[in-house]
Short mmCIF file of C-alpha atoms and ligand atoms in Angstrom, two decimals:
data_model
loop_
_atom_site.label_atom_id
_atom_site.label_comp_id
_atom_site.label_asym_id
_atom_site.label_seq_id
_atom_site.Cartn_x
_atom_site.Cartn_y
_atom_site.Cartn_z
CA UNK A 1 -44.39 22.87 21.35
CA UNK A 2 -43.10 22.63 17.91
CA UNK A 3 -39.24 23.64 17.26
CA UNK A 4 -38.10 26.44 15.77
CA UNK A 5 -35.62 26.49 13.39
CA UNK A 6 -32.65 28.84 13.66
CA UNK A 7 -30.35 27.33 10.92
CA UNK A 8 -30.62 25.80 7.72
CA UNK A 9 -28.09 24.60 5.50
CA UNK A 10 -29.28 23.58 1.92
CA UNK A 11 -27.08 22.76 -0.65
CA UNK A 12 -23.99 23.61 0.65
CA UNK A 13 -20.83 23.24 -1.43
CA UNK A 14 -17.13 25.03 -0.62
CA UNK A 15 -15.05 24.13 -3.48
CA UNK A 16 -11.44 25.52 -2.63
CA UNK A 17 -9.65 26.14 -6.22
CA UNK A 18 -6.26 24.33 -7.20
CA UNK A 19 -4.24 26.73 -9.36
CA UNK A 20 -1.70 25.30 -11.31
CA UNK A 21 0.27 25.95 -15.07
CA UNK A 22 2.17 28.97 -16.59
CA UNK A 23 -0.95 31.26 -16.36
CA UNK A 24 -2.14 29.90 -12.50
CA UNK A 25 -5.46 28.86 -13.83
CA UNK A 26 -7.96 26.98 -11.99
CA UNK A 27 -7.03 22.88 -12.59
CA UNK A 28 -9.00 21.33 -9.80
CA UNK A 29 -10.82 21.72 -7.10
CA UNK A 30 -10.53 20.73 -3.12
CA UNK A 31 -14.38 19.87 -2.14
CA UNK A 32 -14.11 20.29 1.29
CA UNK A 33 -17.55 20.06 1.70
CA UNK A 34 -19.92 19.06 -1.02
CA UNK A 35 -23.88 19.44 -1.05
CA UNK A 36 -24.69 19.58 2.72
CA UNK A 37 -27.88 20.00 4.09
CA UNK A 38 -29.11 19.87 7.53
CA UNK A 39 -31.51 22.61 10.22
CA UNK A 40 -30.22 23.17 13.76
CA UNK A 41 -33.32 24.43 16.34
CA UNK A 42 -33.18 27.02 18.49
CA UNK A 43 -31.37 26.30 22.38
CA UNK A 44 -30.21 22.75 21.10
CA UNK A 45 -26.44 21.32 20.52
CA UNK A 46 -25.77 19.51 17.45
CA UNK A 47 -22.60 18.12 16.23
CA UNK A 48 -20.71 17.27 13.29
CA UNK A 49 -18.01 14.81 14.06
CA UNK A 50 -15.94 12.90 10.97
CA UNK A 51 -11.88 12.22 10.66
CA UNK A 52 -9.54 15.07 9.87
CA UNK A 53 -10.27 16.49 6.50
CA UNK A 54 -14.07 15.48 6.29
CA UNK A 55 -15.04 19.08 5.93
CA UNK A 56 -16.41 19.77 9.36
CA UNK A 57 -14.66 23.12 10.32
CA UNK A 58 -15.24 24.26 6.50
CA UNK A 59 -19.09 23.69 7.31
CA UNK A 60 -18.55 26.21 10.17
CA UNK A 61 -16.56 28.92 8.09
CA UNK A 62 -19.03 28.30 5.41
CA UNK A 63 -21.85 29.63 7.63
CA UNK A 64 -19.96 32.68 8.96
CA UNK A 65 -18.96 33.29 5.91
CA UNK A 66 -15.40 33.52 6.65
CA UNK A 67 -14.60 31.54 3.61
CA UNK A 68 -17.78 32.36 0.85
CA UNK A 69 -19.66 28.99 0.27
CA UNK A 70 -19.06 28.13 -3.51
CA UNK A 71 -23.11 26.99 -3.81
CA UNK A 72 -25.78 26.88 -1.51
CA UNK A 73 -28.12 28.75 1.01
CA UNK A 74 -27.80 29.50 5.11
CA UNK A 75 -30.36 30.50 7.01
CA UNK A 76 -30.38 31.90 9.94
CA UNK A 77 -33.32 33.07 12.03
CA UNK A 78 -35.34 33.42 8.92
CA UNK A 79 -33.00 35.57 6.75
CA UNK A 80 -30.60 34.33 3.87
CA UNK A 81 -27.43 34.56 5.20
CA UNK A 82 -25.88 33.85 1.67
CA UNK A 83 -27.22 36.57 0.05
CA UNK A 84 -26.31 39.29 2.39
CA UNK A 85 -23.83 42.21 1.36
CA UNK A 86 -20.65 42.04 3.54
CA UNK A 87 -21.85 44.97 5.57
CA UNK A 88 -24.34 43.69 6.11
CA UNK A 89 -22.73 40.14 7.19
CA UNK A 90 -20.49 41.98 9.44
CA UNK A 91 -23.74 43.20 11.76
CA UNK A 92 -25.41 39.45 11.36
CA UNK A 93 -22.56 38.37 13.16
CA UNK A 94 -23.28 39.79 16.86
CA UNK A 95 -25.62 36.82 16.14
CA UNK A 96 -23.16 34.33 15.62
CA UNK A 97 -19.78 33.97 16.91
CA UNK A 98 -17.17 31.34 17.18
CA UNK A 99 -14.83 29.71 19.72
CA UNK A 100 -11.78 28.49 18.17
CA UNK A 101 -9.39 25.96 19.70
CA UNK A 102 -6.83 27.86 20.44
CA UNK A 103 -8.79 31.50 21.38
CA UNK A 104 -4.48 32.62 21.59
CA UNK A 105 -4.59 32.65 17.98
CA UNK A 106 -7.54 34.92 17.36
CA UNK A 107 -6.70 37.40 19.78
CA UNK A 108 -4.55 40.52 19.80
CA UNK A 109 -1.65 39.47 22.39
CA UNK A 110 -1.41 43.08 23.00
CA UNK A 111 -4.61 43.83 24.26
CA UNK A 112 -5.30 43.17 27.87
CA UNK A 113 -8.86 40.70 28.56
CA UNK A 114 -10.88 43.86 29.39
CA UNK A 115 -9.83 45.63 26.01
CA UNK A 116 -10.63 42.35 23.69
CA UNK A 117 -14.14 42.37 25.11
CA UNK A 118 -14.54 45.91 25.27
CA UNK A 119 -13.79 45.66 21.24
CA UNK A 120 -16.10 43.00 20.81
CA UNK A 121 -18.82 44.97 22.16
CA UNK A 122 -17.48 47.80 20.82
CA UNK A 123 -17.69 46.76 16.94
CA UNK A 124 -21.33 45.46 17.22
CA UNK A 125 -22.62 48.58 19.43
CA UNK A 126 -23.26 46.25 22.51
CA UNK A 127 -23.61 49.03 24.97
CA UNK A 128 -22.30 52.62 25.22
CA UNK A 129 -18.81 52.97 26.70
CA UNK A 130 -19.49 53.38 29.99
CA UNK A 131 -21.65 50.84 30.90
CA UNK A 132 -18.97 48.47 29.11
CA UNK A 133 -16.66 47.89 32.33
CA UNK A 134 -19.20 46.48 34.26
CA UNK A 135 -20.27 44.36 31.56
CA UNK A 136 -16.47 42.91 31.32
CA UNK A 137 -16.86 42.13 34.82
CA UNK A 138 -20.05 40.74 34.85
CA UNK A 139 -18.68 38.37 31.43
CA UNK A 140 -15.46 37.19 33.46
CA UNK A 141 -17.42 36.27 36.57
CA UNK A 142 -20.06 33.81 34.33
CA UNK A 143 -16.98 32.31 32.73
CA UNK A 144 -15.37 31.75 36.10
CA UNK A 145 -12.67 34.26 36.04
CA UNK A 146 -12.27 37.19 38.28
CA UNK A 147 -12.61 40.97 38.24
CA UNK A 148 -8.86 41.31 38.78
CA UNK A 149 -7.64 39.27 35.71
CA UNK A 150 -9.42 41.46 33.45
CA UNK A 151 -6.09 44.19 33.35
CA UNK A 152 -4.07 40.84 32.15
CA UNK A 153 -2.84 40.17 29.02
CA UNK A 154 -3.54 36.78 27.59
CA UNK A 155 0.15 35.54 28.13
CA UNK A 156 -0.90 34.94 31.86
CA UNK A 157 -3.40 32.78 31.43
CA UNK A 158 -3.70 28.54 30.98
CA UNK A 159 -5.23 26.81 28.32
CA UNK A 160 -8.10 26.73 29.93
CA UNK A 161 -8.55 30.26 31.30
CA UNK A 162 -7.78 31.61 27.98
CA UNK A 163 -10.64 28.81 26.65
CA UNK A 164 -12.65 30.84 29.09
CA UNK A 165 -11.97 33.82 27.36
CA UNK A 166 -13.16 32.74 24.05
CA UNK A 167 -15.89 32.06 25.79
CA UNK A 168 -16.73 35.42 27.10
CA UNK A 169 -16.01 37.10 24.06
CA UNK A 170 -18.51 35.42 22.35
CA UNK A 171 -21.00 36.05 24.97
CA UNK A 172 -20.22 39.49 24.94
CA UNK A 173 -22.15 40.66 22.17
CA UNK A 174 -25.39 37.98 23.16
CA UNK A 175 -25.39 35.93 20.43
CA UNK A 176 -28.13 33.35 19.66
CA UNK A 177 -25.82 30.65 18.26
CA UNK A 178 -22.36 30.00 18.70
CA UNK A 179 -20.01 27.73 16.84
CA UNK A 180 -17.37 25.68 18.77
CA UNK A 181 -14.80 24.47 16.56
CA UNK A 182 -12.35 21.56 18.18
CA UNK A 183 -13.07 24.32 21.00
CA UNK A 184 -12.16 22.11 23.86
CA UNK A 185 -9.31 19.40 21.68
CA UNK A 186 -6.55 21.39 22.78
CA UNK A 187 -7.06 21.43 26.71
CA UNK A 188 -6.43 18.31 29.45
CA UNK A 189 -9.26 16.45 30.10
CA UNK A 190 -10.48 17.61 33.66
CA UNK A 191 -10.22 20.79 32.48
CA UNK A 192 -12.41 20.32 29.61
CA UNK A 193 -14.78 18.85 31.13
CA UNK A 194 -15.10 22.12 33.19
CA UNK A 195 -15.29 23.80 29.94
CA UNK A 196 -17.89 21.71 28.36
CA UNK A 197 -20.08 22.00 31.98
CA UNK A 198 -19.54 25.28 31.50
CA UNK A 199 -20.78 25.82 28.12
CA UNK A 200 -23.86 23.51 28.84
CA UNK A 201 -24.59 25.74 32.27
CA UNK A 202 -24.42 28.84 29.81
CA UNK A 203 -26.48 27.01 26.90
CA UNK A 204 -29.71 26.70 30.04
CA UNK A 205 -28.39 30.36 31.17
CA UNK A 206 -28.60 32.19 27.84
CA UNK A 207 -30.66 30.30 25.88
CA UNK A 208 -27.95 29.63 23.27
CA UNK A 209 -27.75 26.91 20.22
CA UNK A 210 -24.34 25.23 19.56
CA UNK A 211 -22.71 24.21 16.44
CA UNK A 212 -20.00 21.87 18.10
CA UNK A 213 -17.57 20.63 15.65
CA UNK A 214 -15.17 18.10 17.33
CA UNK A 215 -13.25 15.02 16.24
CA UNK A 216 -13.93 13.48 19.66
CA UNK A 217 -16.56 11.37 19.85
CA UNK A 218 -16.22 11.31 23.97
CA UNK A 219 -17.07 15.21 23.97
CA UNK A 220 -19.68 14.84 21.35
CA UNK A 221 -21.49 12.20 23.30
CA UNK A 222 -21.80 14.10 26.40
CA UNK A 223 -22.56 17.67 24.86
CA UNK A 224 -24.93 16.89 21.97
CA UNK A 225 -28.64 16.65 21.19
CA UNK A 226 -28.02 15.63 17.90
CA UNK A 227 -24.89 14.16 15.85
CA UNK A 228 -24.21 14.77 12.43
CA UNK A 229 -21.10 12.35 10.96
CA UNK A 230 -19.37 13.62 7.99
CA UNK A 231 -16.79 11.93 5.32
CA UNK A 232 -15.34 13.13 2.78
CA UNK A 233 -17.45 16.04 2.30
CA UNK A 234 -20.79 14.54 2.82
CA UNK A 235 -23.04 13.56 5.43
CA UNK A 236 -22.85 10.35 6.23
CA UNK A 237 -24.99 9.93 8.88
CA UNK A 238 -27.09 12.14 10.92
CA UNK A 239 -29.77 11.39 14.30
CA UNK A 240 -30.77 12.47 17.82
CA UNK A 241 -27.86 11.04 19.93
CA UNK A 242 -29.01 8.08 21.24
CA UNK A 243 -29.96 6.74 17.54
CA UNK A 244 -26.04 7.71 16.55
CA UNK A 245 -24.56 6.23 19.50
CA UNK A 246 -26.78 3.12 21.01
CA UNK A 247 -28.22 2.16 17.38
CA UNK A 248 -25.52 3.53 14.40
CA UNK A 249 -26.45 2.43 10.63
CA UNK A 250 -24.03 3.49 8.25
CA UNK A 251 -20.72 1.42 8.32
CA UNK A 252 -18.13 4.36 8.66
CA UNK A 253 -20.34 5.19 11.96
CA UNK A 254 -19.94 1.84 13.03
CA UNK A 255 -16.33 1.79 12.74
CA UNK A 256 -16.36 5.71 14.40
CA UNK A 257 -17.09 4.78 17.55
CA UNK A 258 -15.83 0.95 17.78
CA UNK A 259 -12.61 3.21 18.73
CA UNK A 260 -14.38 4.74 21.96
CA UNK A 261 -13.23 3.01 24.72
CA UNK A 262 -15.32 1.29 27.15
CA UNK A 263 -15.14 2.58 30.85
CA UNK A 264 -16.81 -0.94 31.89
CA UNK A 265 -13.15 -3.11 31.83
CA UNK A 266 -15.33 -6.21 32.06
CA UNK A 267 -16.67 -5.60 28.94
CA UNK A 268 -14.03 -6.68 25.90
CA UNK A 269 -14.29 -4.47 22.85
CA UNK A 270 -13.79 -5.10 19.37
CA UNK A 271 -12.55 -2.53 17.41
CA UNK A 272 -13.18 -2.02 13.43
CA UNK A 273 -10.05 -1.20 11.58
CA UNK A 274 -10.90 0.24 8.40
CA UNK A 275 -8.43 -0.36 5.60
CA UNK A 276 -6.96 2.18 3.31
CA UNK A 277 -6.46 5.79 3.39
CA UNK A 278 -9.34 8.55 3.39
CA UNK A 279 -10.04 9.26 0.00
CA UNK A 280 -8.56 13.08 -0.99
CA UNK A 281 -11.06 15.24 -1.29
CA UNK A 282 -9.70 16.74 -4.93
CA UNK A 283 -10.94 13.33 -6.15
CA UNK A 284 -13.04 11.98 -4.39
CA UNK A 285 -14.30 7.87 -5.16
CA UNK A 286 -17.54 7.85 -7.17
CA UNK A 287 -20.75 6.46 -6.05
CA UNK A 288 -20.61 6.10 -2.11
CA UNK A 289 -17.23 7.97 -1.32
CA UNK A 290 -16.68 5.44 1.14
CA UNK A 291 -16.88 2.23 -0.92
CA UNK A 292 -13.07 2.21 -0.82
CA UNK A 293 -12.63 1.55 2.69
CA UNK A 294 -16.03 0.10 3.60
CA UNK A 295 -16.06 -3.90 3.72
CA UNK A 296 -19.61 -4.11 2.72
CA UNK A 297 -19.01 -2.60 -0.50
CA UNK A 298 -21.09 -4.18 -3.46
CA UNK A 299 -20.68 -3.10 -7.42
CA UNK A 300 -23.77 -0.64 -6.93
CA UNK A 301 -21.68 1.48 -3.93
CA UNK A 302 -19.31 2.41 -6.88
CA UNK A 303 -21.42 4.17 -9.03
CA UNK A 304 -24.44 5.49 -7.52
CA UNK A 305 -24.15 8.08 -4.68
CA UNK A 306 -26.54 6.97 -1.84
CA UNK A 307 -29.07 8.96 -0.40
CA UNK A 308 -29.49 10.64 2.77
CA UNK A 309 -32.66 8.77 4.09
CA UNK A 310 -34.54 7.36 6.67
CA UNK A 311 -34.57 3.32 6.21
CA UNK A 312 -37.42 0.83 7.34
CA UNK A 313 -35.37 0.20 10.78
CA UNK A 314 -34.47 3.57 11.70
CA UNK A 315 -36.80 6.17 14.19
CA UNK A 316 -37.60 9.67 12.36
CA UNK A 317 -34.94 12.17 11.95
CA UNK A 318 -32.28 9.00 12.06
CA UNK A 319 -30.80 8.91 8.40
CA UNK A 320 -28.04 7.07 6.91
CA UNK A 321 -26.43 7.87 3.27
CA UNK A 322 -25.96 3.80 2.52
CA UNK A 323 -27.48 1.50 0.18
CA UNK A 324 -27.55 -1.36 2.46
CA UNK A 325 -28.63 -0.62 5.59
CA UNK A 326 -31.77 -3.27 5.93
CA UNK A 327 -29.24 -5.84 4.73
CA UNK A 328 -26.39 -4.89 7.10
CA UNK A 329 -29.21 -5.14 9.73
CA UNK A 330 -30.93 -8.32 9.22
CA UNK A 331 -27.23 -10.35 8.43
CA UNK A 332 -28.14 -10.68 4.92
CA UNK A 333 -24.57 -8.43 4.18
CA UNK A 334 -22.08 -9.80 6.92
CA UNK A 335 -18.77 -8.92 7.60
CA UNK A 336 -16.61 -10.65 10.32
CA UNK A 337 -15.43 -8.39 13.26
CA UNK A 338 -18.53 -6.05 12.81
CA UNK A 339 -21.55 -8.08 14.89
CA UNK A 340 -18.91 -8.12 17.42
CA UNK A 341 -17.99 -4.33 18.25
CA UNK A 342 -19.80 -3.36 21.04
CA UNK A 343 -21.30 0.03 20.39
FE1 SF4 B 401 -20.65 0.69 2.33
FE2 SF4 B 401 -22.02 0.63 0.09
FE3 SF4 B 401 -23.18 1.45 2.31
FE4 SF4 B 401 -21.35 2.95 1.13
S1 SF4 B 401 -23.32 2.40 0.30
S2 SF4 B 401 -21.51 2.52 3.28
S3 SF4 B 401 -19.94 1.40 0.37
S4 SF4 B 401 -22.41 -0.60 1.89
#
């Protein structure tokens, strides 16, 4: 059965302006994220995964429109997000909703559990008053929390409950895609792996499609479908998970997960240290933005930009934004340390 597609990104650029001089004119430009395209399907996971600072939790905003992309379309379930009045944004978004990683600082400390989903519902016309209570304690009892805990205020509750309650929330108004940004980085790791079990049991559940936006290439291997790798502002690199993980192309993807560590200790690994800073993203290097830190760098990475594409040794959908890939493949480019990292 073919795929349908629930989001598309085309063109997407969120330019954040630098003001500066006597008058605070515009002198520059942060470009968080700069000419991103990509589709997510309906009921899968995909991921976007790059360093601090690559523009991954500006990608999410930029869909929501919680920061107004600077170029570019989203589309989402067949209607143009980016041309929508706010008004009408405001109802679009029963249809998409966001976990945060630390739900604490999105919600009203004042307001017990049962009164932050009962606004929720409230503000996208969920269901009529009355029938809201039940709803609250039919949300807390699919997070795993109880009927009891929904008088509490937020103060009372871990990490991880309060996790939970993000959670709900965003359930509560039965949305078709929800965006997890860094939503489990700030909890211990048993506990988010009950989190991310959790979200996966309520993915099959509810039918839902995840944007996950993580740093942690541990959570994105076991929650994703597909992995997108950012740098910089760009894709770098984007595949079904097995072609990211078991069979990466592009050099900064390489080095990405040379730093996962192996749960085999029988196996040695060899990790890739990439020299030099990331690159800021006021001025970013020309041609491949990561020439400056990539040791297969040749004269041509400097001045043209590579495309997004699928090379010669790569399965469909597996793309890689690198000039060299066949070479880096068949040892024509070699760089010591690189053959060795264990992937
Ligand atoms: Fe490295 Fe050049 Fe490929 Fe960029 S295009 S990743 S600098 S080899």
């Amino acid at each position: 059965m073919a795929k349908k597609e629930l989001l598309k990104v085309e063109g997407l650029k969120q330019y954040f302006p630098i003001k500066g001089g006597m008058m605070g004119r515009t002198i520059n430009h942060v470009k968080a994220v700069d000419d991103i395209s990509f589709t997510i399907y309906e009921g899968e996971t995909v991921s976007i995964v790059g360093e601090s600072g690559c523009g991954k939790s500006t990608t999410g905003r930029a869909i929501l429109r919680l920061e107004e992309p600077t170029e570019g379309a989203v589309t989402f379930n067949g209607l143009e997000l980016t041309s929508l009045s706010k008004r009408e944004m405001r109802k679009q978004r029963k249809d998409l909703q966001i976990i945060f990683q630390d739900p604490y600082a999105s919600i009203n400390p004042r307001q017990t559990v049962a009164d932050i989903l009962d606004e929720a519902m409230a503000i996208q016309k969920v269901l009529p008053p009355k029938e809201r209570r039940t709803r609250i304690i039919e949300l807390l009892e699919t997070v795993g929390l109880n009927e009891y805990q929904a008088d509490r205020y937020p103060h009372e509750f871990s990490g991880g409950q309060r996790q939970r309650i993000g959670i709900a929330r965003a359930l509560s108004v039965n949305p078709k895609l929800i965006i997890c940004d860094e939503a489990v980085s700030a909890l211990d790791v048993s506990i988010q792996a009950q989190v991310l079990n959790l979200l996966k049991d309520l993915q099959k559940e509810f039918k839902l499609t995840y944007l996950f936006i993580s740093h942690d290439l541990g959570v994105v291997r076991h929650i994703s479908d597909r992995v997108i790798v950012m740098y910089v502002g760009k894709i770098v690199e984007i595949g079904d998970k097995y072609s990211i993980f078991e069979n990466p192309k592009h050099p900064y993807t390489k080095a990405l997960l040379s730093a996962i560590p192996v749960p085999d200790p029988t196996r040695e690994k060899k990790h890739i240290v990439l020299t030099g800073d990331v690159p800021s993203p006021i001025d970013p290097p020309t041609g491949c933005r990561f020439h400056t830190r990539c040791p297969f760098a040749q004269e041509k990475c400097k001045i043209d930009v590579p495309a997004l594409r699928t090379h010669e040794s790569m399965i469909d959908g597996h793309k890689a934004a690198c000039h060299y890939v066949e070479e880096i493949e068949n040892g024509e480019l070699r760089v010591k340390g690189f053959e060795e990292a264990v992937f």
